Coordinates of C-alpha atoms and ligand atoms in Angstrom, one line a residue:
M1 CA -8.1 53.3 8.2
K2 CA -4.8 51.6 7.3
I3 CA -1.7 52.9 8.9
K4 CA 1.4 52.1 6.9
M5 CA 4.3 51.4 9.2
K6 CA 7.8 52.3 8.1
K7 CA 10.2 49.4 8.7
P8 CA 12.8 50.2 11.3
K9 CA 15.9 49.4 9.3
L10 CA 18.4 50.2 12.1
S11 CA 16.6 47.9 14.6
A12 CA 16.5 45.1 12.0
F13 CA 20.2 45.5 11.5
I14 CA 20.8 45.4 15.3
K15 CA 18.6 42.3 15.5
Y16 CA 20.6 40.4 12.9
A17 CA 23.8 41.6 14.4
C18 CA 22.6 40.2 17.8
I19 CA 21.5 36.9 16.3
T20 CA 24.8 36.5 14.5
A21 CA 26.7 37.3 17.7
V22 CA 24.7 34.9 19.7
A23 CA 25.1 32.2 17.0
L24 CA 28.8 32.8 16.9
G25 CA 29.1 32.7 20.6
I26 CA 27.2 29.5 20.8
A27 CA 29.2 28.1 17.9
V28 CA 32.5 28.9 19.7
A29 CA 31.1 27.3 22.9
A30 CA 30.0 24.2 21.2
F31 CA 33.1 23.9 19.1
T32 CA 35.3 24.3 22.1
K33 CA 33.4 21.7 24.0
S34 CA 33.3 19.2 21.1
Q35 CA 37.0 19.5 20.3
G36 CA 37.9 19.6 24.0
G37 CA 38.2 16.0 24.9
K38 CA 39.0 14.7 21.4
T39 CA 42.3 13.4 20.1
R40 CA 43.0 13.1 16.4
M41 CA 44.0 9.8 14.9
T42 CA 44.8 9.0 11.3
Y43 CA 42.3 6.7 9.5
T44 CA 45.0 4.1 8.9
D45 CA 45.8 4.0 12.6
F46 CA 42.1 3.6 13.3
L47 CA 41.9 0.6 10.9
N48 CA 44.9 -1.0 12.5
A49 CA 43.3 -0.5 15.9
A50 CA 39.9 -1.9 14.7
D51 CA 41.7 -5.0 13.1
G52 CA 43.6 -5.5 16.4
G53 CA 40.3 -5.6 18.3
E54 CA 41.2 -2.4 20.3
V55 CA 38.2 -0.3 19.3
A56 CA 35.4 -0.4 21.8
E57 CA 32.7 1.9 20.2
V58 CA 32.2 4.0 17.2
S59 CA 29.7 6.9 16.7
L60 CA 28.9 7.4 13.0
G61 CA 27.1 10.4 11.4
D62 CA 26.8 11.8 8.0
T63 CA 29.7 14.2 8.6
S64 CA 33.2 14.2 7.3
E65 CA 34.6 12.8 10.6
F66 CA 33.5 10.3 13.2
T67 CA 34.4 9.6 16.8
F68 CA 35.4 6.5 18.6
K69 CA 36.8 5.1 21.9
L70 CA 39.4 2.4 22.5
N71 CA 39.1 -0.4 25.0
S72 CA 42.2 0.8 26.8
S73 CA 41.3 4.4 27.6
D74 CA 38.4 6.9 28.1
I75 CA 39.7 9.3 25.5
T76 CA 37.4 10.2 22.6
Y77 CA 39.3 10.0 19.3
V78 CA 38.3 11.6 16.0
T79 CA 39.2 10.5 12.5
D80 CA 38.0 10.9 8.8
N81 CA 34.7 9.3 7.9
P82 CA 35.1 7.1 4.8
R83 CA 31.3 7.3 4.2
D84 CA 31.5 3.9 2.7
P85 CA 28.1 2.0 2.6
G86 CA 29.7 -1.2 3.9
F87 CA 31.7 0.5 6.7
K88 CA 29.1 0.1 9.5
Q89 CA 28.7 -3.6 8.7
D90 CA 32.5 -4.1 8.7
L91 CA 32.7 -2.6 12.1
L92 CA 29.7 -4.7 13.4
L93 CA 31.3 -7.9 12.0
K94 CA 34.4 -7.0 14.0
G95 CA 32.3 -6.9 17.2
I96 CA 32.6 -3.1 17.6
A97 CA 29.5 -1.3 19.0
V98 CA 28.2 1.3 16.6
T99 CA 25.9 4.2 17.3
E100 CA 24.6 6.5 14.7
G101 CA 23.8 10.2 14.5
G102 CA 26.1 11.9 17.1
A103 CA 29.5 12.1 18.7
V104 CA 30.5 9.6 21.4
N105 CA 29.6 11.1 24.7
S106 CA 28.9 14.5 23.1
G107 CA 26.4 15.1 25.9
A108 CA 23.0 16.7 26.1
L109 CA 24.4 20.2 26.5
G110 CA 26.3 19.9 23.3
S111 CA 23.2 18.9 21.4
V112 CA 21.2 21.8 22.9
L113 CA 23.9 24.2 21.9
W114 CA 24.0 22.9 18.4
L115 CA 20.2 23.0 18.2
A116 CA 20.3 26.6 19.4
L117 CA 23.0 27.4 16.8
F118 CA 21.0 25.7 14.0
G119 CA 17.8 27.5 15.1
A120 CA 19.5 30.9 15.2
G121 CA 21.2 30.3 11.9
F122 CA 18.0 29.2 10.3
Y123 CA 16.1 32.3 11.6
A124 CA 18.8 34.6 10.2
V125 CA 19.0 32.9 6.8
F126 CA 15.3 32.6 6.4
H127 CA 14.7 36.3 7.2
M128 CA 17.5 37.5 5.0
R129 CA 16.3 35.3 2.1
S130 CA 12.7 36.5 2.4
K131 CA 14.0 40.1 2.3
N132 CA 16.5 39.8 -0.5
G133 CA 14.5 37.3 -2.6
G134 CA 17.3 34.8 -2.0
Q135 CA 19.7 36.6 -4.3
K136 CA 22.5 36.4 -1.9
A137 CA 21.5 33.3 -0.1
H138 CA 23.8 31.0 -2.0
S139 CA 26.9 32.6 -0.7
E140 CA 25.8 31.8 2.8
M141 CA 24.9 28.2 2.2
A142 CA 27.6 25.6 2.3
L143 CA 27.8 23.6 -0.9
N144 CA 26.6 20.1 -0.3
A145 CA 29.4 18.4 -2.1
E146 CA 31.1 15.3 -1.1
N147 CA 34.7 16.1 -1.5
V148 CA 36.8 13.0 -1.3
T149 CA 40.5 13.7 -1.7
A150 CA 43.3 11.1 -1.9
G151 CA 44.0 9.7 1.6
D152 CA 40.5 10.6 2.9
M153 CA 39.2 7.1 2.1
K154 CA 40.1 3.9 0.6
R155 CA 40.1 4.9 -3.0
L156 CA 37.9 2.8 -5.3
S157 CA 39.3 1.3 -8.4
F158 CA 37.9 -0.6 -11.4
G159 CA 38.8 -3.8 -9.4
D160 CA 36.0 -2.9 -6.9
I161 CA 33.4 -3.0 -9.7
A162 CA 32.3 -6.4 -10.7
G163 CA 31.0 -6.9 -14.3
N164 CA 30.2 -3.7 -16.2
L165 CA 33.1 -4.5 -18.6
E166 CA 31.9 -2.5 -21.5
A167 CA 31.4 0.6 -19.3
K168 CA 34.9 0.2 -17.8
E169 CA 36.4 -0.1 -21.3
S170 CA 34.4 3.0 -22.5
V171 CA 36.0 5.2 -19.8
A172 CA 39.5 3.9 -19.7
D173 CA 40.7 6.8 -21.9
V174 CA 39.0 9.3 -19.7
V175 CA 41.1 8.2 -16.7
D176 CA 44.2 8.6 -18.8
F177 CA 42.9 12.1 -19.9
I178 CA 42.4 13.2 -16.3
K179 CA 45.9 12.1 -15.4
N180 CA 47.6 13.5 -18.5
P181 CA 45.4 16.2 -20.1
G182 CA 48.4 17.7 -21.9
K183 CA 49.0 14.5 -23.8
Y184 CA 45.6 14.7 -25.5
A185 CA 45.8 18.4 -26.0
S186 CA 49.1 17.9 -27.9
Y187 CA 47.3 15.6 -30.4
G188 CA 44.6 18.1 -30.8
A189 CA 42.1 15.6 -29.4
R190 CA 38.9 16.9 -27.8
M191 CA 38.1 14.7 -24.9
P192 CA 34.5 14.5 -23.6
R193 CA 33.9 17.2 -21.0
G194 CA 30.9 15.4 -19.8
I195 CA 29.8 11.7 -19.6
I196 CA 26.3 10.5 -18.8
F197 CA 25.8 7.1 -17.2
Y198 CA 22.3 5.9 -17.7
G199 CA 20.5 2.8 -16.5
P200 CA 18.2 1.3 -13.8
P201 CA 18.8 2.3 -10.2
G202 CA 21.5 0.5 -8.2
T203 CA 23.5 -0.7 -11.2
G204 CA 26.7 1.0 -10.1
K205 CA 26.7 4.4 -11.8
T206 CA 28.0 6.2 -8.7
L207 CA 30.4 3.4 -8.1
M208 CA 31.8 3.8 -11.6
A209 CA 32.2 7.6 -11.2
K210 CA 34.1 7.1 -7.9
A211 CA 36.3 4.5 -9.5
I212 CA 37.2 6.8 -12.3
A213 CA 38.3 9.4 -9.7
G214 CA 40.1 6.7 -7.8
E215 CA 41.9 5.4 -10.8
A216 CA 43.0 8.9 -11.9
G217 CA 43.9 9.9 -8.3
A218 CA 41.7 13.0 -8.7
P219 CA 39.3 14.5 -6.1
F220 CA 35.7 13.5 -6.4
Y221 CA 32.9 16.0 -5.9
A222 CA 29.5 14.4 -5.7
V223 CA 26.2 16.4 -5.8
S224 CA 22.6 15.7 -6.8
G225 CA 20.7 17.5 -9.5
S226 CA 18.0 18.4 -7.0
D227 CA 20.6 20.3 -4.9
F228 CA 20.6 23.0 -7.6
V229 CA 16.8 23.4 -8.0
Q230 CA 15.9 25.9 -5.3
M231 CA 12.9 28.0 -4.7
Y232 CA 14.9 31.2 -5.2
V233 CA 16.2 32.3 -8.5
G234 CA 20.0 32.4 -8.7
V235 CA 20.7 30.1 -5.8
G236 CA 21.2 26.9 -7.9
A237 CA 23.2 28.7 -10.5
G238 CA 25.4 30.2 -7.8
R239 CA 26.0 26.7 -6.3
I240 CA 27.0 25.4 -9.7
R241 CA 29.6 28.2 -10.2
E242 CA 30.9 27.6 -6.7
L243 CA 31.3 23.8 -7.4
F244 CA 33.2 24.4 -10.6
K245 CA 35.4 27.0 -8.9
T246 CA 36.4 24.5 -6.2
A247 CA 37.1 21.8 -8.9
R248 CA 39.2 24.2 -10.9
E249 CA 41.2 25.1 -7.9
A250 CA 41.9 21.4 -7.3
G251 CA 43.5 21.2 -10.8
Q252 CA 42.1 17.9 -11.8
A253 CA 38.7 16.5 -10.6
V254 CA 35.7 14.3 -11.2
I255 CA 32.4 16.2 -10.7
F256 CA 29.6 13.7 -10.3
I257 CA 26.0 15.0 -10.7
D258 CA 23.5 12.3 -9.6
E259 CA 19.8 12.6 -10.8
I260 CA 20.7 15.0 -13.5
D261 CA 17.1 14.9 -14.7
A262 CA 16.1 17.0 -11.8
L263 CA 18.1 19.8 -13.4
A264 CA 17.8 19.0 -17.1
K265 CA 14.4 17.5 -18.0
K266 CA 13.2 18.0 -21.5
R267 CA 11.4 21.3 -21.8
G268 CA 7.7 20.7 -22.0
A269 CA 7.9 17.5 -20.1
N270 CA 6.9 19.5 -17.1
P271 CA 3.2 20.4 -17.1
G272 CA 2.8 24.0 -16.2
G273 CA 5.7 25.2 -18.3
G274 CA 9.3 25.8 -17.6
N275 CA 10.9 26.4 -14.3
E276 CA 12.9 29.5 -14.4
E277 CA 15.3 28.5 -11.6
R278 CA 16.0 25.2 -13.2
D279 CA 16.8 26.8 -16.5
H280 CA 19.2 29.2 -14.8
A281 CA 21.0 26.4 -13.1
L282 CA 21.2 24.3 -16.3
N283 CA 22.5 27.3 -18.3
A284 CA 25.1 27.9 -15.6
L285 CA 26.2 24.2 -15.8
L286 CA 26.5 24.4 -19.6
T287 CA 28.4 27.7 -19.4
E288 CA 30.8 26.3 -16.9
M289 CA 31.4 23.2 -19.0
S290 CA 32.1 25.2 -22.1
G291 CA 34.7 27.2 -20.1
F292 CA 37.0 24.2 -19.7
S293 CA 40.1 24.3 -21.8
S294 CA 41.4 21.0 -23.2
G295 CA 44.3 21.2 -20.8
D296 CA 42.0 21.0 -17.7
G297 CA 41.8 17.6 -16.3
I298 CA 38.2 18.0 -15.2
V299 CA 35.4 15.7 -16.2
V300 CA 31.8 16.0 -15.3
I301 CA 29.9 12.8 -14.9
A302 CA 26.1 12.8 -14.7
A303 CA 23.8 9.9 -13.9
T304 CA 20.2 9.3 -14.7
N305 CA 17.7 6.4 -14.9
R306 CA 16.1 7.7 -18.1
L307 CA 18.2 9.2 -20.9
D308 CA 15.2 9.9 -23.0
T309 CA 13.8 12.4 -20.5
L310 CA 16.9 14.7 -20.7
D311 CA 16.9 18.0 -22.5
E312 CA 18.7 17.6 -25.9
A313 CA 20.8 20.7 -25.3
L314 CA 22.6 18.7 -22.7
L315 CA 23.7 16.0 -25.1
R316 CA 25.2 18.2 -27.9
P317 CA 28.9 17.8 -28.8
G318 CA 31.2 19.5 -26.3
R319 CA 28.7 18.9 -23.5
F320 CA 27.7 15.4 -22.3
D321 CA 28.7 13.9 -25.5
R322 CA 29.6 10.4 -24.3
Q323 CA 26.6 8.4 -23.1
I324 CA 27.3 5.1 -21.6
E325 CA 24.6 2.6 -20.6
I326 CA 25.0 0.7 -17.3
G327 CA 22.4 -2.0 -17.4
L328 CA 21.3 -4.8 -15.2
P329 CA 24.0 -7.4 -14.8
D330 CA 23.7 -10.7 -16.7
C331 CA 24.3 -14.1 -15.0
A332 CA 28.1 -14.0 -15.2
A333 CA 28.2 -10.4 -13.9
R334 CA 25.8 -11.3 -11.0
L335 CA 28.1 -14.1 -10.0
E336 CA 31.0 -11.7 -9.9
I337 CA 29.1 -9.1 -7.9
L338 CA 28.0 -11.8 -5.4
R339 CA 31.6 -12.9 -5.1
C340 CA 32.8 -9.3 -4.6
H341 CA 30.3 -8.7 -1.8
A342 CA 30.9 -12.2 -0.2
R343 CA 34.6 -11.4 0.2
N344 CA 34.3 -10.0 3.7
K345 CA 31.5 -12.4 4.8
P346 CA 31.9 -15.8 6.4
L347 CA 29.9 -17.9 3.9
D348 CA 29.1 -21.5 4.7
A349 CA 30.7 -24.0 2.4
G350 CA 27.2 -25.1 1.3
V351 CA 26.3 -21.8 -0.3
D352 CA 26.3 -22.0 -4.1
L353 CA 26.8 -18.5 -5.5
G354 CA 26.5 -19.8 -9.0
A355 CA 23.0 -21.1 -8.4
L356 CA 22.1 -17.9 -6.6
A357 CA 23.3 -15.9 -9.6
K358 CA 20.9 -17.9 -11.8
Q359 CA 18.0 -17.2 -9.4
T360 CA 18.5 -13.5 -9.4
V361 CA 17.5 -12.4 -12.9
Y362 CA 16.5 -8.7 -12.9
F363 CA 18.5 -8.0 -9.6
S364 CA 20.7 -4.9 -9.7
G365 CA 24.2 -4.8 -8.1
A366 CA 22.6 -2.9 -5.2
M367 CA 20.0 -5.6 -4.7
L368 CA 22.6 -8.3 -4.8
E369 CA 24.7 -6.4 -2.2
N370 CA 21.5 -6.1 -0.1
L371 CA 20.7 -9.8 -0.5
L372 CA 24.0 -10.8 1.1
N373 CA 23.9 -8.0 3.6
E374 CA 20.4 -9.1 4.8
A375 CA 21.6 -12.7 5.0
A376 CA 24.6 -11.6 7.1
I377 CA 22.3 -9.7 9.5
I378 CA 20.0 -12.8 9.8
A379 CA 23.1 -15.0 10.6
A380 CA 24.4 -12.4 13.1
K381 CA 21.0 -12.2 14.8
K382 CA 21.0 -16.0 15.2
G383 CA 24.6 -16.0 16.4
E384 CA 25.6 -18.5 13.8
Q385 CA 29.3 -19.1 12.9
T386 CA 28.7 -18.8 9.2
I387 CA 26.1 -17.4 6.8
T388 CA 24.1 -20.5 5.6
A389 CA 22.2 -21.2 2.4
G390 CA 19.0 -21.0 4.5
D391 CA 19.9 -17.4 5.7
I392 CA 20.4 -16.4 2.0
N393 CA 17.1 -18.0 1.1
D394 CA 15.3 -16.1 3.8
S395 CA 17.0 -12.9 2.7
Y396 CA 15.9 -13.5 -0.9
Y397 CA 12.2 -13.6 0.0
I398 CA 12.6 -10.5 2.3
I399 CA 13.9 -8.6 -0.8
V400 CA 11.3 -10.0 -3.1
A401 CA 8.2 -9.6 -0.8
G402 CA 9.3 -7.9 2.4
S403 CA 9.6 -9.7 5.8
P404 CA 6.9 -12.2 6.4
K405 CA 4.2 -10.8 8.7
K406 CA 4.5 -12.4 12.1
D407 CA 1.0 -11.8 13.4
R408 CA -1.4 -13.3 11.0
S409 CA -4.3 -13.7 13.4
G410 CA -6.3 -10.8 11.8
I411 CA -6.5 -12.5 8.4
K412 CA -9.8 -14.2 7.7
E413 CA -10.1 -17.7 6.3
R414 CA -11.9 -16.3 3.2
E415 CA -9.0 -13.9 2.5
R416 CA -6.5 -16.8 2.9
A417 CA -8.5 -18.8 0.4
I418 CA -8.6 -15.9 -2.1
T419 CA -4.8 -15.5 -1.8
A420 CA -4.3 -19.2 -2.2
Y421 CA -6.4 -19.3 -5.5
H422 CA -4.7 -16.1 -6.7
E423 CA -1.2 -17.5 -6.3
A424 CA -2.2 -21.0 -7.5
G425 CA -3.4 -19.3 -10.7
H426 CA -0.1 -17.6 -11.3
A427 CA 1.9 -20.7 -10.5
L428 CA -0.2 -23.0 -12.7
A429 CA -0.2 -20.7 -15.6
S430 CA 3.6 -20.2 -15.4
K431 CA 4.2 -23.9 -15.3
L432 CA 1.8 -24.5 -18.3
L433 CA 2.8 -21.5 -20.5
Q434 CA 6.4 -20.7 -19.5
P435 CA 8.1 -24.1 -19.1
E436 CA 11.6 -22.5 -19.3
N437 CA 10.9 -20.4 -16.2
S438 CA 11.6 -21.9 -12.8
V439 CA 8.8 -21.4 -10.2
A440 CA 11.0 -21.3 -7.2
K441 CA 8.5 -20.6 -4.5
I442 CA 4.8 -19.9 -3.9
S443 CA 3.6 -18.4 -0.6
I444 CA 0.4 -17.1 0.9
I445 CA 2.2 -15.5 3.9
P446 CA 1.6 -11.8 3.6
G447 CA 4.8 -9.7 3.5
T448 CA 5.5 -6.3 5.1
K449 CA 5.7 -4.7 1.6
G450 CA 1.9 -5.1 1.3
A451 CA 1.7 -8.3 -0.8
G452 CA -0.9 -10.9 0.3
G453 CA 1.3 -13.6 -1.0
F454 CA 3.7 -14.2 -3.9
T455 CA 4.8 -16.5 -6.7
V456 CA 8.5 -16.3 -7.7
S457 CA 8.7 -17.3 -11.4
I458 CA 12.3 -16.9 -12.6
P459 CA 12.9 -16.5 -16.3
P460 CA 16.2 -17.4 -17.9
D461 CA 18.6 -14.5 -19.0
K462 CA 17.6 -13.4 -22.5
L463 CA 18.5 -10.8 -25.0
Y464 CA 15.1 -10.8 -26.8
Y465 CA 11.5 -11.8 -26.1
T466 CA 9.3 -13.3 -28.8
K467 CA 5.7 -12.1 -29.4
K468 CA 4.5 -15.4 -27.9
E469 CA 6.6 -15.0 -24.8
L470 CA 5.2 -11.5 -24.2
E471 CA 1.7 -12.8 -24.6
N472 CA 2.3 -15.7 -22.2
Q473 CA 3.8 -13.3 -19.7
M474 CA 0.6 -11.2 -19.8
I475 CA -1.6 -14.3 -19.5
M476 CA 0.5 -15.4 -16.5
L477 CA 0.0 -12.0 -14.8
F478 CA -3.7 -12.1 -15.5
S479 CA -4.0 -15.6 -14.0
G480 CA -4.2 -14.4 -10.4
R481 CA -7.3 -12.4 -11.1
A482 CA -8.7 -15.2 -13.4
A483 CA -8.3 -17.8 -10.7
E484 CA -10.2 -15.6 -8.3
E485 CA -13.0 -15.3 -10.8
I486 CA -13.1 -19.1 -11.4
A487 CA -13.2 -19.9 -7.7
F488 CA -15.4 -17.1 -6.3
G489 CA -17.3 -15.6 -9.3
A490 CA -16.8 -12.5 -11.4
E491 CA -18.6 -10.4 -8.9
N492 CA -16.1 -11.3 -6.2
V493 CA -12.7 -10.6 -7.7
T494 CA -10.6 -8.5 -5.4
T495 CA -8.1 -5.6 -5.4
G496 CA -5.3 -8.1 -4.8
A497 CA -4.5 -8.0 -8.6
S498 CA -3.7 -4.3 -8.8
N499 CA 0.0 -4.7 -9.1
D500 CA -0.4 -7.5 -11.8
L501 CA -2.8 -5.3 -13.8
E502 CA -0.4 -2.4 -13.7
R503 CA 2.4 -4.5 -15.1
V504 CA 0.1 -6.1 -17.7
R505 CA -0.9 -2.7 -18.9
Q506 CA 2.7 -1.6 -19.3
I507 CA 3.6 -4.7 -21.3
A508 CA 0.5 -4.3 -23.5
R509 CA 1.5 -0.7 -24.2
D510 CA 5.0 -1.7 -25.2
Y511 CA 3.7 -4.6 -27.2
V512 CA 1.4 -2.3 -29.2
T513 CA 3.5 0.9 -29.6
K514 CA 7.1 0.1 -29.0
F515 CA 7.4 -3.4 -30.5
N516 CA 4.6 -3.1 -33.1
M517 CA 3.4 -6.6 -32.5
R518 CA -0.1 -5.8 -33.7
D519 CA -1.1 -4.5 -37.1
G520 CA 0.0 -0.9 -37.9
F521 CA 3.0 1.1 -37.1
F522 CA 1.6 4.5 -36.0
Y523 CA -1.0 5.0 -33.4
D524 CA -2.6 8.1 -32.0
K525 CA -3.8 8.0 -28.4
E526 CA -7.3 6.7 -29.3
T527 CA -6.2 3.8 -31.5
E528 CA -3.4 2.8 -29.0
K529 CA -6.1 2.6 -26.3
S530 CA -8.5 0.5 -28.4
E531 CA -5.7 -1.8 -29.6
C532 CA -4.5 -2.4 -26.0
E533 CA -8.1 -3.0 -24.9
A534 CA -8.7 -5.6 -27.6
L535 CA -5.4 -7.4 -26.9
L536 CA -5.9 -7.5 -23.1
G537 CA -9.5 -8.7 -23.5
S538 CA -8.5 -11.7 -25.6
L539 CA -5.5 -12.5 -23.3
Y540 CA -7.7 -12.5 -20.2
E541 CA -10.1 -14.9 -21.9
K542 CA -7.1 -17.1 -22.7
S543 CA -6.1 -17.0 -19.0
L544 CA -9.5 -18.1 -17.9
F545 CA -9.5 -20.9 -20.6
T546 CA -6.0 -22.1 -19.5
L547 CA -7.0 -22.4 -15.8
R548 CA -10.4 -23.9 -16.5
S549 CA -8.9 -26.6 -18.6
R550 CA -7.0 -27.7 -15.4
E551 CA -9.5 -26.6 -12.8
K552 CA -8.9 -29.6 -10.5
T553 CA -5.2 -29.0 -10.4
L554 CA -5.9 -25.3 -9.6
S555 CA -8.0 -26.3 -6.6
G556 CA -5.4 -28.9 -5.6
I557 CA -2.6 -26.3 -5.5
A558 CA -4.8 -23.8 -3.6
A559 CA -5.7 -26.5 -1.0
S560 CA -2.1 -27.4 -0.6
L561 CA -1.2 -23.8 -0.1
L562 CA -3.9 -23.3 2.5
E563 CA -2.5 -26.3 4.4
H564 CA 1.3 -25.6 4.1
E565 CA 1.4 -21.8 3.4
T566 CA 4.4 -22.2 1.1
L567 CA 5.3 -24.6 -1.7
D568 CA 8.5 -25.2 -3.5
E569 CA 9.0 -26.2 -7.1
K570 CA 9.2 -29.9 -6.4
A571 CA 5.9 -29.9 -4.5
L572 CA 4.2 -27.9 -7.3
D573 CA 5.5 -30.3 -10.0
E574 CA 4.1 -33.2 -8.0
L575 CA 0.7 -31.5 -7.7
I576 CA 0.6 -30.7 -11.4
A577 CA 1.7 -34.2 -12.5
Ligands
ATP1 P1 21.1 5.1 -8.4 O1 20.7 5.2 -9.9 O2 20.0 4.6 -7.6 O3 21.8 6.3 -7.9 P2 23.6 3.7 -8.9 O4 23.5 3.1 -10.3 O5 24.4 5.0 -8.8 O6 22.2 3.9 -8.3 P3 25.4 2.7 -7.0 O7 25.0 3.7 -5.9 O8 26.7 2.9 -7.7 O9 24.2 2.6 -8.0 O10 25.4 1.3 -6.4 C1 24.8 1.0 -5.1 C2 25.6 -0.2 -4.5 O11 25.4 -1.4 -5.2 C3 27.1 0.0 -4.5 O12 27.5 0.7 -3.4 C4 27.6 -1.5 -4.5 O13 27.6 -1.9 -3.1 C5 26.5 -2.2 -5.2 N1 26.9 -2.4 -6.6 C6 26.2 -1.9 -7.7 N2 26.8 -2.3 -8.9 C7 27.9 -3.0 -8.5 C8 29.0 -3.7 -9.2 N3 29.0 -3.7 -10.6 N4 29.9 -4.3 -8.5 C9 29.9 -4.3 -7.2 N5 29.0 -3.7 -6.4 C10 28.0 -3.1 -7.1

C-alpha cells in the first residue's frame, strides 16, 4: 500500500530561511575577511607601479578585480581587472610573479567559507528551481555580462586592430551613430539596430565589437548565445530582458552576443524539432531590439562563424540588417597583425616579419598572436635576451603540429618507416604538382596533437582556385596513403591518413556541388555520392601513378627522413634533383 505524504510546507520554508541565513552569515564573514586587509588602488596607479618595477606579485582571476602586493610593503592591494588577454604576459615580461585563480594570501579559511557559501547557494537555487520549474530562477542568477565602462580598462580603438580595413570602414558610421543618435534621427535615417560579424574563428570579431564601443566611448556588454539557452523555460528570455534593461539604463551601449548561432539556428537544422527555450529567448531578443527608438544609442553586435546556419528571421530589416564578413587576413594584413603583436616583445634584429607573413597563409589573427606569444615563452624559458628567428620557427611548428613528443622510445621502426613514406609521398607530390607552393618542412617527429609527422606545404595567397589546382590539392592529400600502398602493399595501408581523407572528401564535395566542376548543376544525395566516388577513385589512381613514376625519389626522401627526422626545402629539392 502506498502512503501519500503531504509535503510539510512550513518546514521547507524554515529550511530555506535557515540556508539563506547561513549563506548570508558566511558571505558576510568571507566578505569582511577578504576586504579586511586590502587597500584600493586605481588601475593607472597600478600600471605606474608595475612600470616602475615596484609590484612584487599579482593574483589574477576571472573576476572584475585582482589583488597584488608591492615590494615595499605587506599590504594586499586591489584594483580593476582589465581582463585583457595579453595582460598576464605583459606582467610576466616585467618580471612580476603571477598566480591565477585566487586572491593573494586569501588563505585556506577564506576558500572554505566561499566553498560553503557556493554550496549553500547552489543547494537553495537548485531546490527552488526544481520546485518552481525555474520560472523565477533568472531573477536570482547574476547576468554573466562583461560590463566594461570607460576607465575600467584601456579602451580599444580601431588602431588596435590590424588589417580588417573593409570591416572598419563598414562600421565607422555606427560609431558616429552611437555618439550622436539625434543627428541620424533628425535626418530620418534608420540606423542598423543589429550588426552581424561573420567569419572563421579568431579573426577579430570580438576585438572589432570592443573597438566600436571604445571609439564611441560607450559601455560594452559581452555575452554568449549559449548563456541564454537554459534548461528551464523563461530563464534565457528573462536574462535577455535584464541585459537590455541594463544597457538602456546606461543610455548608449554596445551589446555583443558571441556565438549567436546557439540562440538563433535555422529552424529544422536541429534534428528532433525546435527547442522551446531557445525560441523564447530568440523572440525576447527580437522584441527587445524592435523596442529601440532611433534616438537610442544602442547597437547589438552578434558574431558567428557561419552566417548560413542562422534563422532568417534574424536577418530581416530592422533586426540584424547589416552583415559584415571578417575573413582570414591576407599577406599584408598578416604582416600588420604580426607587427601589432610584436610591439611589446623584444624581437631579435634577425627576425623577418615579412617572410613570416608569407609563411602563414590561412593563419587567423588569433593564431598569429599565439605564434608570437609561444615564441616569447620559448625565449623566456631559455632566458634569452631577445626572441630569435629560431624561437619563432619552433613556435610555428608547435602551432601547426603540437609540441614534438620528447619520449619517442615506444615508436617501432616499422611505424617510423610508414610515417617516413607517408610524409615523403605528400612532399614529393606537392613538389611535382604544386610548384608554386613552398614545402617549408617535413618531419616524422610525432606531435602532441596526435599527428605521426607532418609536411608543411604553403600555398601563395589567392582569390580563386582553378579546377586543376583543386584536383592537384586532392592528389597531394591522397599521396600519403598512396605512398604507404606503394611501399608496404594495399593490405597494409594505415589509419594515419584519416585526416587527409576527411579533407579530401570535403574538397570533393565542394568540387562537385558548390563549384559544379563536373557535369551537371543539380544533384540529389545519390548522384552527389556517385560523382564524388568516381572523382576520388580517379584522383587516387593519379596519385599512385605520380609517385610510381618517381619511386626511387620517393624511397630516397623516406630514407633521408628516417636518418634525419626532419628535412627542409633545400634538402628536399636536392633529393628530387
Ligand atoms: P571567435 O570567433 O573564436 O570568437 P573572434 O573572431 O571573436 O574569434 P577575437 O576574439 O576578436 O576573435 O580575436 C582573438 C585574438 O586574436 C585577439 O585578442 C587578438 O589578440 C588577435 N587578433 C585577431 N584579429 C586581430 C587583428 N585584426 N589585429 C590584431 N589582433 C588580432
